[in-house]
Coordinates of C-alpha atoms and ligand atoms in Angstrom, one line a residue:
M1 CA 0.2 0.0 0.1
D2 CA 3.1 2.3 -0.3
S3 CA 1.5 3.7 -3.5
K4 CA -0.7 5.7 -1.1
I5 CA 2.2 7.1 0.9
K6 CA 4.1 10.1 0.1
L7 CA 7.1 11.8 1.6
V8 CA 7.4 15.7 1.7
K9 CA 10.1 17.9 3.4
G10 CA 8.8 21.3 4.8
D11 CA 5.9 23.0 6.6
I12 CA 2.6 21.1 7.3
T13 CA 0.5 24.2 7.5
K14 CA 1.1 24.7 3.9
I15 CA -0.2 21.1 2.9
E16 CA -3.5 21.0 0.8
V17 CA -5.1 17.7 2.2
D18 CA -8.6 16.9 3.8
A19 CA -6.8 16.7 7.2
I20 CA -3.5 17.7 8.8
V21 CA -2.5 16.2 12.0
N22 CA -1.3 18.3 14.9
A23 CA 1.4 17.1 17.5
A24 CA -0.7 18.7 20.3
N25 CA -0.6 18.2 24.3
S26 CA -3.5 17.0 26.4
S27 CA -4.8 20.6 27.1
L28 CA -5.4 21.1 23.5
L29 CA -4.7 24.8 24.2
G30 CA -1.7 25.0 21.8
G31 CA 2.1 25.4 22.5
G32 CA 5.4 25.5 20.5
G33 CA 6.7 23.4 17.7
V34 CA 4.3 22.2 14.9
D35 CA 1.3 23.1 17.4
G36 CA 2.4 26.6 17.6
A37 CA 2.6 26.8 13.9
I38 CA -0.7 25.3 13.1
H39 CA -2.5 27.6 15.8
R40 CA -0.7 30.7 14.3
A41 CA -1.3 30.1 10.7
G42 CA -5.0 28.6 11.2
G43 CA -6.3 31.3 13.3
E44 CA -8.5 31.3 16.5
A45 CA -11.3 29.2 14.9
I46 CA -9.0 26.3 15.6
L47 CA -8.6 27.2 19.5
N48 CA -12.1 27.8 19.7
D49 CA -12.9 24.4 18.5
C50 CA -10.4 22.8 20.9
I51 CA -11.9 24.9 23.9
A52 CA -15.1 23.5 23.1
I53 CA -14.0 19.9 22.9
R54 CA -12.0 20.7 26.3
N55 CA -15.2 21.8 27.8
R56 CA -16.9 18.7 26.8
Q57 CA -14.3 16.0 27.5
G58 CA -11.5 17.6 29.5
G59 CA -8.8 17.6 26.7
C60 CA -7.3 14.6 24.8
K61 CA -5.4 11.9 26.4
T62 CA -1.9 10.6 25.1
G63 CA -2.5 8.3 22.2
E64 CA -5.8 9.6 21.5
A65 CA -7.1 12.2 18.9
V66 CA -9.8 14.9 18.3
I67 CA -10.9 16.7 15.3
T68 CA -11.6 20.4 14.5
T69 CA -11.7 22.9 11.7
A70 CA -8.6 23.9 10.0
G71 CA -9.4 27.6 10.2
K72 CA -7.5 29.5 7.5
L73 CA -5.4 26.8 6.6
P74 CA -5.5 25.2 3.1
A75 CA -6.4 21.9 4.8
K76 CA -10.3 21.2 5.7
Y77 CA -9.8 19.9 9.1
V78 CA -7.0 19.5 11.8
I79 CA -6.7 16.2 13.6
H80 CA -5.1 16.8 17.0
T81 CA -3.4 14.0 18.5
V82 CA -1.1 13.9 21.6
G83 CA 2.2 11.7 21.3
P84 CA 3.9 10.4 24.4
V85 CA 6.7 12.2 26.1
Y86 CA 9.6 9.9 25.8
S87 CA 10.6 8.9 29.5
G88 CA 10.0 6.0 31.8
D89 CA 8.5 2.8 30.3
K90 CA 9.8 2.7 26.6
A91 CA 7.9 -0.1 25.4
E92 CA 4.6 1.6 26.9
K93 CA 5.5 4.8 25.2
E94 CA 6.3 3.1 21.7
Q95 CA 2.7 1.7 22.0
L96 CA 1.2 5.1 22.7
L97 CA 3.1 6.5 19.6
A98 CA 1.4 4.0 17.3
K99 CA -1.9 4.6 18.9
A100 CA -1.3 8.2 18.2
Y101 CA -1.1 7.3 14.3
S102 CA -3.7 4.8 14.2
N103 CA -6.5 6.7 16.3
S104 CA -5.8 9.7 13.9
L105 CA -6.4 7.5 11.0
Q106 CA -9.4 6.0 12.4
L107 CA -10.9 9.5 13.2
A108 CA -10.1 10.4 9.7
V109 CA -12.1 7.5 8.3
E110 CA -15.0 8.3 10.6
N111 CA -15.1 11.7 9.2
N112 CA -14.9 10.6 5.4
I113 CA -11.3 12.0 5.0
K114 CA -9.4 10.7 2.1
T115 CA -6.1 12.7 2.2
I116 CA -4.1 13.2 5.3
A117 CA -0.7 14.6 6.4
F118 CA 1.3 13.8 9.4
P119 CA 4.2 15.7 11.0
N120 CA 7.0 13.6 13.0
I121 CA 4.9 13.2 16.3
S122 CA 6.8 13.3 19.7
T123 CA 10.3 13.9 17.9
G124 CA 10.6 17.5 18.9
I125 CA 9.8 18.7 22.4
Y126 CA 8.7 15.3 23.5
H127 CA 12.1 13.9 22.7
F128 CA 11.2 10.4 21.1
P129 CA 14.1 9.1 19.2
K130 CA 13.7 10.0 15.7
P131 CA 14.8 6.5 14.2
K132 CA 12.4 4.7 16.4
A133 CA 9.5 7.1 16.0
A134 CA 9.9 6.8 12.1
E135 CA 9.8 3.0 12.2
I136 CA 6.5 3.1 14.5
A137 CA 5.0 5.6 12.0
V138 CA 5.8 3.9 8.8
A139 CA 4.7 0.5 10.2
T140 CA 1.7 1.8 11.8
V141 CA 0.3 3.7 8.6
R142 CA 1.1 0.7 6.5
D143 CA -0.6 -1.7 8.5
F144 CA -3.7 0.6 8.7
L145 CA -3.6 1.2 4.9
D146 CA -3.6 -2.6 4.4
N147 CA -6.9 -2.8 6.3
D148 CA -8.7 0.1 5.1
E149 CA -10.3 1.4 1.8
G150 CA -11.2 4.9 2.8
I151 CA -7.9 6.8 3.0
T152 CA -6.2 7.5 -0.5
E153 CA -3.1 9.4 0.6
V154 CA -1.0 9.7 3.7
I155 CA 1.8 12.3 3.5
F156 CA 4.5 12.4 6.0
V157 CA 5.8 15.9 6.4
C158 CA 9.3 16.3 7.7
F159 CA 10.5 19.6 9.1
D160 CA 14.2 18.6 9.5
D161 CA 16.7 16.7 7.3
E162 CA 17.4 14.0 9.6
N163 CA 13.7 13.0 9.8
Y164 CA 13.3 13.2 6.1
S165 CA 16.5 11.0 5.5
L166 CA 15.0 8.2 8.0
Y167 CA 11.5 8.2 6.3
D168 CA 13.2 8.1 3.0
D169 CA 15.2 5.1 3.7
L170 CA 12.4 3.2 5.3
L171 CA 9.9 3.9 2.5
K172 CA 12.5 2.8 0.0
A173 CA 12.9 -0.6 1.9
T174 CA 9.7 -2.4 1.3
Ligands
AR6_201 N1 5.6 21.5 10.0 C1 5.9 20.3 10.1 N2 6.7 19.8 11.0 C2 7.1 20.6 12.2 C3 6.9 21.9 12.1 C4 5.9 22.5 11.0 N3 5.6 23.7 10.9 N4 7.4 22.8 13.1 C5 8.0 21.8 13.8 N5 7.9 20.5 13.2 P1 7.1 19.1 18.2 P2 6.2 17.0 19.9 C6 8.3 19.2 13.6 O1 8.0 19.6 19.3 O2 7.6 16.6 20.0 C7 4.1 21.5 21.5 O3 4.5 22.6 22.4 C8 9.6 19.1 14.4 O4 10.8 19.4 13.7 O5 6.3 20.2 17.5 O6 5.1 16.0 19.6 C9 2.8 20.7 21.9 O7 1.9 21.7 22.5 C10 9.5 17.8 14.9 O8 10.1 16.9 14.1 O9 5.9 18.0 19.0 C11 3.3 19.7 23.1 O10 3.5 20.3 24.3 C12 7.9 17.3 15.0 O11 7.2 18.5 14.4 C13 4.6 19.3 22.5 O12 5.2 20.4 21.9 C14 7.3 17.3 16.3 O13 7.8 18.3 17.4 C15 4.7 18.1 21.6 O14 6.0 17.6 21.4

């Protein structure tokens, strides 16, 4: 199913897809990194939706995902997921990172989303080792696409050269 997977280097806020994924935190109130970039570029409509979700269900747990408008972004929706902070039980953190990808994809399917772009969740402020995170991301997306008909395109958007080269190697090796 790698024909449905693409690799792009750059800024996820510029990508025209049905949904871009945000590497958020449990508060859903914004932060630095890609989260800050998405809220800055998308405007207050995204934060307003996040606040409504917070009021309804108290934020978003690690490994889970919620969906909002994309405000002024070229995408239609933002799927906010929360990756794990890389400390403590490593095996548990690996499972939670896989869940962040699979729950985002599941939420996309439930919202009839066909095209979706992911940043490299947890590999910035949350310090997940980039090689392991890339392996988990690629394996989880491949596995999901093998069992799903709805999603037509998954784009991995890498902001830094190290992540780009890791994904490039993994996607070449089938
Ligand atoms: N487009 C694509 N990728 C980006 C962009 C961008 N515009 N900006 C940064 N990245 P991080 P985390 C990459 O730290 O580790 C926030 O404060 C970056 O190079 O954004 O999951 C949240 O509120 C890195 O590879 O997310 C949370 O508190 C990747 O995005 C916390 O950070 C993820 O880095 C989440 O930490």
